Amino acid sequence: MKRIVVLILSAAILLSAALSFAEGAQGEAQDSPRKPKIVVLATGGTIAGVGEAGKTAGYKPGSLSAEELLSAVPELKDVAEIEAIQVCNVNSDDITADIWLTLARTINELAQDPDIKGFVLTHGTDTMEETAYFLNLTVKTDKPVVLTGSMRPATSISADGPMNLYESVRVAASDEAVGKGVMIVFSDRIYAARTAAKTSTYSVMALAAGETGSIGVVRDANVFIYETPSKKHTVSSQFDVSGLSALPKVSILYFAVDADPGLLRYAAENSDGLVIAGAGAGEFSEKWIEIIKDLSIPVVISSRIDDGVITKDNLLCANTVAANNLSPQKAAVLLRLALTEGPLSPEQLEKLYLEY
Ligand code: ASP
């Protein structure tokens, strides 16, 4: 009798265990895996541009809201849980240091939230490379930060914005993109902030990265990153903008035949630092040498040529610093940040231009 009771009890325990296992399995099947959370920070640009239906030019950038941009890509709801923040809504030629500081601070604050996987910034293409490089040097997170935009306004035939936004969210949500610094995703390609540049005034392939090329590609849901940027960025960058309300003023002077030395003198008197977009390997006329050699503000020498490098041996004036392979506009971003650390000798500046 005792044995029968034990047997019945064991059978009951086994049955209830089997039932609760089956319930658990059913519950798991119903709960789909949690989607990564991505924050989209919208700043304007052509991607938010509205104009005459079908046309690619003569539109107003920065017209659509972040929500309107996202609603054009319903596929995103299967990729990520998205939080949208409208930071500003401007043509990217109206981006300011103020906006840069707001972006860096917002990302640095939100990056502390363990639920957030990555960030996407929508931005005009004209100055996208400058914002990307600034953030590359000032955000303090390994989480992916991706900038994107478009060349055709939302109202044109075959607008490129929705696909660029979709691919950017894919990259920001991917494990592969962690620790790669700030990136630009454009027309299926992934670029590192340091080397990306706008290279066309009209083509949808408007972003490129000169001699070094893209670091990866996106194909539908797949993100492939083949290269890791080697210069210092994000968590290894020394630049901390958390307490800043403005950035030093740096002017870029473009050299050409007969370039007016008066403009150079004016810029030197009204700036904290200068970047020269020299000819060839950072060269300029005797008239410019006469002025530049006596300047006491930092002067960084870059080139109006897209590809190539400028080294210390190329310099025409001993008080200047080579920008290495940074474009004039990127050299200016680094100089503005460097100047926030107080007065620097040409040797200290030279080190920064080699490290970043
Ligand atoms: N002018 C526009 C901007 O930079 C161009 C673009 O977004 O493609 O905001």
Coordinates of C-alpha atoms and ligand atoms in Angstrom, one line a residue:
M1 CA 0.0 0.0 0.0
K2 CA 2.8 2.4 1.0
R3 CA 4.6 1.5 -2.3
I4 CA 1.5 2.4 -4.3
V5 CA 1.2 5.8 -2.6
V6 CA 4.9 6.5 -3.3
L7 CA 4.5 5.5 -6.9
I8 CA 1.4 7.7 -7.4
L9 CA 3.2 10.7 -5.7
S10 CA 6.3 10.3 -8.0
A11 CA 4.1 10.1 -11.1
A12 CA 2.3 13.3 -10.0
I13 CA 5.6 15.1 -9.4
L14 CA 6.9 14.0 -12.8
L15 CA 3.6 15.1 -14.5
S16 CA 3.6 18.5 -12.9
A17 CA 7.3 19.0 -13.8
A18 CA 6.6 18.0 -17.4
L19 CA 3.6 20.4 -17.5
S20 CA 5.5 23.4 -16.1
F21 CA 8.4 22.7 -18.6
A22 CA 5.9 22.7 -21.5
E23 CA 4.4 26.0 -20.2
G24 CA 7.8 27.5 -19.9
A25 CA 8.7 26.5 -23.5
Q26 CA 5.5 28.0 -24.7
G27 CA 6.1 31.2 -22.8
E28 CA 9.6 31.6 -24.3
A29 CA 8.2 31.1 -27.8
Q30 CA 5.7 33.9 -27.2
D31 CA 8.3 36.4 -25.9
S32 CA 10.3 37.5 -28.9
P33 CA 13.9 38.4 -28.1
R34 CA 14.3 42.0 -26.9
K35 CA 15.3 44.4 -29.7
P36 CA 18.3 46.7 -29.1
K37 CA 17.5 50.3 -28.1
I38 CA 18.9 52.9 -30.5
V39 CA 18.7 56.7 -30.0
V40 CA 18.3 58.7 -33.1
L41 CA 19.5 62.3 -32.8
A42 CA 18.1 64.4 -35.7
T43 CA 19.9 67.6 -36.7
G44 CA 18.4 68.4 -40.2
G45 CA 20.1 68.3 -43.6
T46 CA 18.8 67.1 -46.9
I47 CA 17.6 63.8 -45.4
A48 CA 15.0 66.0 -43.7
G49 CA 14.6 68.2 -46.8
V50 CA 11.3 69.0 -48.6
G51 CA 10.9 70.5 -52.1
E52 CA 9.0 70.3 -55.3
A53 CA 7.8 66.7 -55.8
G54 CA 10.3 64.6 -57.7
K55 CA 13.1 67.2 -57.9
T56 CA 16.6 66.8 -56.4
A57 CA 17.5 70.5 -56.1
G58 CA 16.0 73.7 -54.9
Y59 CA 14.5 72.2 -51.7
K60 CA 14.6 73.3 -48.0
P61 CA 16.9 71.2 -45.8
G62 CA 15.9 70.5 -42.2
S63 CA 12.1 70.5 -42.8
L64 CA 11.0 67.1 -41.6
S65 CA 11.0 66.0 -37.9
A66 CA 12.8 63.0 -36.5
E67 CA 9.5 61.1 -36.2
E68 CA 8.6 61.9 -39.9
L69 CA 12.1 60.5 -41.0
L70 CA 11.5 57.4 -39.0
S71 CA 8.0 56.8 -40.3
A72 CA 9.4 56.6 -43.8
V73 CA 11.2 53.4 -42.8
P74 CA 8.6 51.1 -41.2
E75 CA 11.1 48.2 -41.4
L76 CA 13.0 49.7 -38.5
K77 CA 10.4 48.5 -36.0
D78 CA 11.7 45.0 -36.5
V79 CA 15.3 46.0 -36.0
A80 CA 15.3 48.2 -32.9
E81 CA 13.4 50.0 -30.3
I82 CA 14.0 53.6 -31.3
E83 CA 14.0 56.8 -29.2
A84 CA 14.0 60.0 -31.3
I85 CA 15.5 63.3 -30.2
Q86 CA 15.3 66.4 -32.3
V87 CA 18.5 68.3 -31.4
C88 CA 18.0 71.0 -34.1
N89 CA 16.7 71.1 -37.7
V90 CA 19.2 73.0 -39.8
N91 CA 21.1 73.0 -43.0
S92 CA 24.5 71.5 -41.9
D93 CA 26.3 74.7 -43.0
D94 CA 24.5 76.2 -39.9
I95 CA 25.9 73.6 -37.5
T96 CA 27.8 75.4 -34.7
A97 CA 30.2 74.5 -31.9
D98 CA 27.3 75.0 -29.6
I99 CA 25.4 72.2 -31.3
W100 CA 28.6 70.0 -31.3
L101 CA 28.9 70.5 -27.5
T102 CA 25.2 69.6 -27.0
L103 CA 25.6 66.5 -29.1
A104 CA 28.7 65.3 -27.3
R105 CA 27.1 65.9 -23.9
T106 CA 23.8 64.3 -24.8
I107 CA 25.6 61.1 -26.1
N108 CA 27.9 61.0 -23.1
E109 CA 24.9 61.2 -20.7
L110 CA 22.7 58.7 -22.6
A111 CA 25.6 56.2 -23.1
Q112 CA 25.6 55.6 -19.3
D113 CA 22.2 53.9 -19.8
P114 CA 22.9 50.1 -20.1
D115 CA 19.7 49.7 -22.1
I116 CA 21.0 51.9 -25.0
K117 CA 22.9 49.9 -27.6
G118 CA 24.0 52.7 -29.9
F119 CA 23.3 56.1 -31.5
V120 CA 22.4 57.4 -35.0
L121 CA 22.7 61.1 -36.0
T122 CA 20.9 62.4 -39.0
H123 CA 22.9 65.3 -40.4
G124 CA 23.5 67.3 -43.6
T125 CA 26.3 66.0 -45.7
D126 CA 28.1 69.3 -46.2
T127 CA 29.7 69.3 -42.8
M128 CA 29.0 65.8 -41.7
E129 CA 32.7 64.8 -41.7
E130 CA 33.5 67.7 -39.3
T131 CA 30.8 66.8 -36.8
A132 CA 31.8 63.1 -37.1
Y133 CA 35.4 63.9 -36.3
F134 CA 34.5 66.2 -33.4
L135 CA 32.4 63.5 -31.8
N136 CA 35.1 60.9 -32.6
L137 CA 37.4 62.9 -30.3
T138 CA 34.8 63.9 -27.6
V139 CA 32.4 61.0 -27.0
K140 CA 33.4 58.8 -24.1
T141 CA 31.8 55.5 -25.1
D142 CA 32.5 52.3 -27.0
K143 CA 28.9 52.1 -28.1
P144 CA 28.5 52.7 -31.9
V145 CA 27.8 56.3 -32.9
V146 CA 26.8 56.5 -36.6
L147 CA 26.2 59.6 -38.7
T148 CA 24.1 59.5 -41.8
G149 CA 22.2 61.8 -44.2
S150 CA 21.2 61.9 -47.8
M151 CA 21.9 63.6 -51.1
R152 CA 18.3 63.7 -52.3
P153 CA 15.5 65.4 -50.3
A154 CA 12.7 63.2 -49.0
T155 CA 10.4 64.5 -51.7
S156 CA 12.6 63.5 -54.7
I157 CA 12.3 60.5 -56.9
S158 CA 14.2 57.6 -55.3
A159 CA 15.3 59.5 -52.2
D160 CA 18.4 57.9 -50.6
G161 CA 17.6 58.9 -47.0
P162 CA 15.4 56.0 -45.9
M163 CA 17.9 53.3 -46.9
N164 CA 20.8 55.3 -45.3
L165 CA 18.8 55.6 -42.1
Y166 CA 17.9 51.9 -42.1
E167 CA 21.5 50.8 -42.7
S168 CA 22.8 53.2 -40.0
V169 CA 20.4 51.7 -37.4
R170 CA 21.6 48.3 -38.5
V171 CA 25.2 49.3 -37.9
A172 CA 24.4 51.1 -34.6
A173 CA 22.7 48.0 -33.3
S174 CA 25.4 45.6 -34.4
D175 CA 28.0 44.1 -32.1
E176 CA 30.6 44.4 -34.8
A177 CA 30.5 48.2 -34.6
V178 CA 31.4 48.4 -30.9
G179 CA 34.7 50.1 -30.3
K180 CA 35.2 51.4 -33.9
G181 CA 34.9 55.1 -33.0
V182 CA 32.4 57.4 -34.7
M183 CA 31.3 56.2 -38.1
I184 CA 29.5 57.5 -41.2
V185 CA 27.2 55.1 -43.0
F186 CA 26.3 56.2 -46.5
S187 CA 25.2 54.3 -49.7
D188 CA 25.9 50.9 -48.2
R189 CA 29.4 51.7 -47.0
I190 CA 30.8 52.3 -43.5
Y191 CA 33.5 55.0 -43.0
A192 CA 35.6 55.9 -40.0
A193 CA 35.0 59.5 -38.9
R194 CA 38.7 60.5 -39.2
T195 CA 39.0 59.7 -42.9
A196 CA 35.5 60.2 -44.3
A197 CA 34.9 63.2 -46.5
K198 CA 32.2 64.5 -48.8
T199 CA 33.6 64.1 -52.4
S200 CA 30.6 64.9 -54.6
T201 CA 28.2 67.8 -54.9
Y202 CA 25.4 65.7 -56.3
S203 CA 26.0 61.9 -56.4
V204 CA 24.4 59.5 -53.9
M205 CA 27.9 58.1 -53.5
A206 CA 28.9 61.5 -51.9
L207 CA 31.0 60.2 -49.1
A208 CA 34.4 58.5 -49.5
A209 CA 37.6 58.0 -47.6
G210 CA 40.4 58.8 -50.0
E211 CA 43.5 56.6 -49.9
T212 CA 42.3 54.5 -46.9
G213 CA 38.7 53.6 -48.2
S214 CA 35.7 52.5 -46.2
I215 CA 36.0 50.2 -43.2
G216 CA 33.0 48.0 -44.0
V217 CA 29.7 47.5 -45.8
V218 CA 26.1 46.9 -45.0
R219 CA 24.0 44.5 -47.0
D220 CA 20.4 44.4 -45.8
A221 CA 20.5 43.0 -42.2
N222 CA 24.2 42.1 -42.4
V223 CA 27.0 44.4 -41.2
F224 CA 30.5 43.6 -42.2
I225 CA 33.4 45.6 -40.7
Y226 CA 36.8 44.8 -42.1
E227 CA 39.1 47.4 -40.7
T228 CA 39.6 48.9 -37.2
P229 CA 40.7 52.6 -37.1
S230 CA 44.1 52.8 -35.4
K231 CA 44.3 56.5 -34.4
K232 CA 43.0 57.5 -30.9
H233 CA 39.3 58.1 -30.5
T234 CA 36.4 58.1 -28.1
V235 CA 37.4 56.3 -24.9
S236 CA 41.1 56.7 -25.6
S237 CA 40.8 60.4 -26.5
Q238 CA 42.1 63.0 -24.0
F239 CA 39.6 65.7 -24.9
D240 CA 36.9 66.4 -22.4
V241 CA 34.3 68.9 -23.4
S242 CA 31.9 68.3 -20.4
G243 CA 32.7 71.7 -18.8
L244 CA 33.0 73.8 -22.0
S245 CA 30.4 76.3 -23.2
A246 CA 32.4 77.4 -26.3
L247 CA 35.3 76.4 -28.5
P248 CA 38.4 78.5 -29.5
K249 CA 38.2 80.2 -32.9
V250 CA 40.3 78.7 -35.7
S251 CA 40.3 80.2 -39.2
I252 CA 41.2 78.2 -42.4
L253 CA 43.1 80.1 -45.1
Y254 CA 43.0 78.8 -48.6
F255 CA 46.1 79.5 -50.7
A256 CA 45.9 80.1 -54.5
V257 CA 47.9 82.2 -57.0
D258 CA 48.1 85.8 -55.8
A259 CA 46.1 84.9 -52.6
D260 CA 45.8 88.2 -50.6
P261 CA 48.2 88.4 -47.7
G262 CA 45.9 91.0 -46.1
L263 CA 43.3 88.3 -45.5
L264 CA 45.9 86.1 -43.8
R265 CA 46.9 89.0 -41.6
Y266 CA 43.3 89.8 -40.7
A267 CA 42.6 86.1 -39.9
A268 CA 45.7 85.9 -37.7
E269 CA 44.7 89.0 -35.7
N270 CA 41.2 87.7 -35.2
S271 CA 41.7 83.9 -34.4
D272 CA 43.2 81.7 -31.7
G273 CA 44.8 79.5 -34.3
L274 CA 45.1 79.1 -38.1
V275 CA 45.0 76.2 -40.5
I276 CA 46.5 76.8 -43.9
A277 CA 45.1 74.9 -46.9
G278 CA 48.3 75.1 -48.8
A279 CA 49.1 74.1 -52.4
G280 CA 50.7 70.7 -52.9
A281 CA 52.4 69.5 -49.8
G282 CA 51.2 72.6 -47.8
E283 CA 53.1 75.3 -49.7
F284 CA 52.4 79.0 -50.2
S285 CA 54.0 82.2 -51.6
E286 CA 57.0 84.2 -50.3
K287 CA 54.5 86.9 -49.3
W288 CA 52.6 84.4 -47.1
I289 CA 55.9 83.0 -45.6
E290 CA 56.9 86.5 -44.5
I291 CA 53.7 86.8 -42.4
I292 CA 53.4 83.2 -41.2
K293 CA 57.0 82.9 -40.0
D294 CA 56.4 85.6 -37.3
L295 CA 53.0 84.6 -36.0
S296 CA 52.7 83.7 -32.4
I297 CA 49.4 81.8 -32.6
P298 CA 49.5 78.1 -33.6
V299 CA 49.5 77.5 -37.4
V300 CA 48.8 74.1 -38.8
I301 CA 49.7 73.3 -42.3
S302 CA 47.3 71.1 -44.4
S303 CA 46.7 70.9 -48.1
R304 CA 44.1 71.8 -50.7
I305 CA 44.9 68.4 -52.3
D306 CA 42.6 65.6 -51.1
D307 CA 45.1 62.7 -50.9
G308 CA 48.6 62.6 -49.4
V309 CA 50.4 63.5 -46.3
I310 CA 52.4 66.5 -45.0
T311 CA 55.3 65.8 -42.7
K312 CA 57.6 68.1 -40.6
D313 CA 60.1 68.0 -43.5
N314 CA 57.6 69.7 -45.8
L315 CA 57.1 72.8 -43.6
L316 CA 58.2 76.2 -44.9
C317 CA 58.1 77.9 -41.5
A318 CA 59.7 76.6 -38.3
N319 CA 56.8 77.8 -36.1
T320 CA 54.2 75.7 -38.0
V321 CA 52.9 72.2 -37.5
A322 CA 52.1 69.5 -40.1
A323 CA 48.5 68.3 -40.3
N324 CA 49.7 64.9 -41.4
N325 CA 46.9 63.6 -43.7
L326 CA 44.0 65.6 -42.1
S327 CA 42.0 67.8 -44.4
P328 CA 42.0 71.5 -43.5
Q329 CA 38.5 71.2 -42.0
K330 CA 39.5 68.2 -39.9
A331 CA 42.8 69.9 -38.9
A332 CA 40.7 72.8 -37.7
V333 CA 38.5 70.6 -35.5
L334 CA 41.6 69.1 -33.8
L335 CA 43.2 72.5 -33.3
R336 CA 40.0 73.9 -31.7
L337 CA 40.0 71.0 -29.2
A338 CA 43.8 71.2 -28.7
L339 CA 43.5 74.9 -27.8
T340 CA 41.0 74.0 -25.0
E341 CA 43.9 72.5 -23.2
G342 CA 45.8 75.9 -22.9
P343 CA 48.9 77.1 -24.8
L344 CA 50.8 74.3 -26.6
S345 CA 54.2 74.4 -28.1
P346 CA 54.7 73.3 -31.8
E347 CA 56.2 70.1 -30.4
Q348 CA 53.2 69.3 -28.3
L349 CA 50.8 70.1 -31.1
E350 CA 52.9 68.0 -33.5
K351 CA 52.4 65.0 -31.2
L352 CA 48.6 65.5 -31.2
Y353 CA 48.6 65.6 -35.0
L354 CA 50.4 62.2 -35.1
E355 CA 48.2 60.6 -32.4
Y356 CA 44.7 61.7 -33.6
Ligands
ASP1 N1 23.2 71.5 -47.7 C1 22.8 70.2 -47.2 C2 23.3 70.1 -45.7 O1 24.4 69.8 -45.6 C3 23.3 69.1 -48.0 C4 23.0 67.7 -47.6 O2 22.5 67.4 -46.5 O3 23.3 66.8 -48.4 O4 22.5 70.2 -44.8

